[in-house]
Coordinates of C-alpha atoms in Angstrom, one line a residue:
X1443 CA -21.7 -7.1 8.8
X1444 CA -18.2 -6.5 7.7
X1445 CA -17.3 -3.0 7.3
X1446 CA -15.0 -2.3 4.5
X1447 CA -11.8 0.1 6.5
X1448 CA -9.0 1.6 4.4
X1449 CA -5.2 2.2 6.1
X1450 CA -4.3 5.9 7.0
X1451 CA -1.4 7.2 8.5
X1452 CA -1.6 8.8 12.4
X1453 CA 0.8 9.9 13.9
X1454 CA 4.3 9.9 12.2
X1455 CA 6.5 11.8 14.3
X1456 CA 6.4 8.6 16.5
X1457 CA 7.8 6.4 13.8
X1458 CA 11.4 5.4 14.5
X1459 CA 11.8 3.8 10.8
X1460 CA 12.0 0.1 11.8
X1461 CA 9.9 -0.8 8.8
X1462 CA 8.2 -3.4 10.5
X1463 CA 5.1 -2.3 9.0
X1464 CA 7.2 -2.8 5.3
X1465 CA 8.2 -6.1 6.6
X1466 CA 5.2 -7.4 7.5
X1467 CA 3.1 -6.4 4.3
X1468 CA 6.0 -7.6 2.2
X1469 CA 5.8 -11.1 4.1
X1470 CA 1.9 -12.0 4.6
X1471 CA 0.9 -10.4 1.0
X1472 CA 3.8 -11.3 -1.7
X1473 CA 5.9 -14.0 0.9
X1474 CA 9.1 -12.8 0.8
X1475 CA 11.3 -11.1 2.9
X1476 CA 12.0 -7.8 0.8
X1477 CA 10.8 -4.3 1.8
X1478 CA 10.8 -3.7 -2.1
X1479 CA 7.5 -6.4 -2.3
X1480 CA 5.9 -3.9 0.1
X1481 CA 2.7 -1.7 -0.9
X1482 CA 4.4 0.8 2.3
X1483 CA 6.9 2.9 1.8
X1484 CA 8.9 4.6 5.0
X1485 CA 11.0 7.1 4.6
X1486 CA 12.9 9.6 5.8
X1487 CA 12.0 13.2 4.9
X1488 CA 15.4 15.5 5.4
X1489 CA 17.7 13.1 5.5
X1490 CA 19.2 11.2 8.7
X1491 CA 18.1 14.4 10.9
X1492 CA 14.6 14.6 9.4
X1493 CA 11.8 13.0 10.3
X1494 CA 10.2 9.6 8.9
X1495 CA 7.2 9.5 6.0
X1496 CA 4.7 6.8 4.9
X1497 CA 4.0 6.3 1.7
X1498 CA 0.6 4.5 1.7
X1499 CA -2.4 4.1 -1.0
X1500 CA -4.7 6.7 -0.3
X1501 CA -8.1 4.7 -0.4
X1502 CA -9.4 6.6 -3.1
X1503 CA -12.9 7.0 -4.1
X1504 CA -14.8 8.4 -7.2
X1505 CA -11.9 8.7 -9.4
X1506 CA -9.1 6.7 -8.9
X1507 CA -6.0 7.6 -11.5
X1508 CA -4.4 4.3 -11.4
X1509 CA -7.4 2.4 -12.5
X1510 CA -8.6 4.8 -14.8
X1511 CA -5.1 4.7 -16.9
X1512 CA -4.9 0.9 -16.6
X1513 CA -5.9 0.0 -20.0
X1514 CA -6.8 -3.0 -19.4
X1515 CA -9.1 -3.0 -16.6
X1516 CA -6.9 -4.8 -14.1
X1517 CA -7.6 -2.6 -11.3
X1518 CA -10.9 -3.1 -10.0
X1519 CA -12.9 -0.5 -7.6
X1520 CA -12.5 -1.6 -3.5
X1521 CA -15.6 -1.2 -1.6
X1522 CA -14.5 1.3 0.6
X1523 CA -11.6 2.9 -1.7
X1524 CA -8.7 1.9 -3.6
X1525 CA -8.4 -0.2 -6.1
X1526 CA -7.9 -4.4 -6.1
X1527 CA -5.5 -6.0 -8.5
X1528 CA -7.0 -8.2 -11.3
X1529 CA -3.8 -10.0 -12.0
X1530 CA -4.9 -12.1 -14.8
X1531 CA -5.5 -8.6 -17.2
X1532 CA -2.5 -7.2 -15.9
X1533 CA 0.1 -6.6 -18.7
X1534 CA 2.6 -5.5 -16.6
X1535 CA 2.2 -1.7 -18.4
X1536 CA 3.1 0.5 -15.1
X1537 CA 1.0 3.0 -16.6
X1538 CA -1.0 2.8 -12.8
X1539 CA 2.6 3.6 -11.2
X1540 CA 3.1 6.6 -13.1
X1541 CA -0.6 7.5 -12.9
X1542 CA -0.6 7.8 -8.8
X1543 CA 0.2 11.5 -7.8
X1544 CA 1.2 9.9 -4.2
X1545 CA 3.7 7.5 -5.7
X1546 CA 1.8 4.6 -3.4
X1547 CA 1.5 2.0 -6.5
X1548 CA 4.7 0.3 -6.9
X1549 CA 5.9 -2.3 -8.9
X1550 CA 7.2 -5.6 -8.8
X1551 CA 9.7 -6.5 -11.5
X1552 CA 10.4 -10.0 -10.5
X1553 CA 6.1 -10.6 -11.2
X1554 CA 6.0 -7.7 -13.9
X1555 CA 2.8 -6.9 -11.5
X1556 CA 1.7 -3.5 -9.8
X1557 CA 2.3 -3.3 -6.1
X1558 CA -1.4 -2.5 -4.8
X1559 CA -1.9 -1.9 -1.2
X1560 CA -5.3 -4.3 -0.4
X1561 CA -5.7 -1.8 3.2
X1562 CA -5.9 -5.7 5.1
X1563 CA -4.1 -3.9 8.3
X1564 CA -1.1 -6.5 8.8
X1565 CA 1.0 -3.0 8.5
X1566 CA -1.0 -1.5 11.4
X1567 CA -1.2 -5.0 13.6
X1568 CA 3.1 -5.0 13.5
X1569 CA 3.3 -1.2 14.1
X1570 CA 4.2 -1.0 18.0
X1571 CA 4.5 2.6 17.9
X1572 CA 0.8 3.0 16.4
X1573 CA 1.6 5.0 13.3
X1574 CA -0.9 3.8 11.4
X1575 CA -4.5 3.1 11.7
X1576 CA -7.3 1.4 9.9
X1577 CA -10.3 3.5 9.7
X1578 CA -13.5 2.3 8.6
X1579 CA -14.2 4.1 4.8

């Protein structure tokens, strides 16, 4: 039996911002190179002195405001929370960017897609400093 897990964030303070975690996602999900094709988001909070942030999908359930203002259904429910991207009814609207209060959907101009973490864990399996976690939902 396959447990559906969703990514959450642990323990912060020991990130040292090498964005190995952006890396990876960016690489084994979209195949290319660029932290902007990733669905994490380091960064710092305070500047150079301040510690780092992650920026990652929440998992959702019940509600879930980017799906809900997608208008045209190209965000399905994930067992286990979230959402996964329908990229055929996609119309490239960003009203699911806008509609995330987290800022964890981002978007990819070069596809005119959404960004949508799909919680798969590569970010967590390149992580040496175990940051993040998947937990099961």
């Amino acid at each position: 039996m396959n447990i559906a897990k969703i990514l959450k964030v642990k323990e912060m303070r020991r990130c040292i911002g090498c964005f190995s975690c952006m890396t990876s996602c960016a690489v084994v999900n979209r195949h290319n190179h660029s932290l902007a094709k990733s669905a994490i988001k380091i960064i710092t909070s305070g500047g150079l002195s301040g510690s780092m942030a992650a920026v990652v999908c929440a998992g959702c359930t019940g509600v879930r405001a980017c799906a809900e203002a997608c208008p045209t259904g190209a965000l399905a429910d994930r067992e286990g929370g979230g959402v996964t991207l329908l990229p055929e009814r996609c119309t490239g609207c960003r009203k699911c960017v806008a509609a995330c209060a987290l800022g964890a959907v981002h978007f990819d101009s070069t596809t005119n897609k959404p960004i949508i973490c799909k919680h798969c864990g590569v970010c967590t399996q390149f992580c040496t400093h175990g940051c993040l976690e998947m937990e099961e939902a």
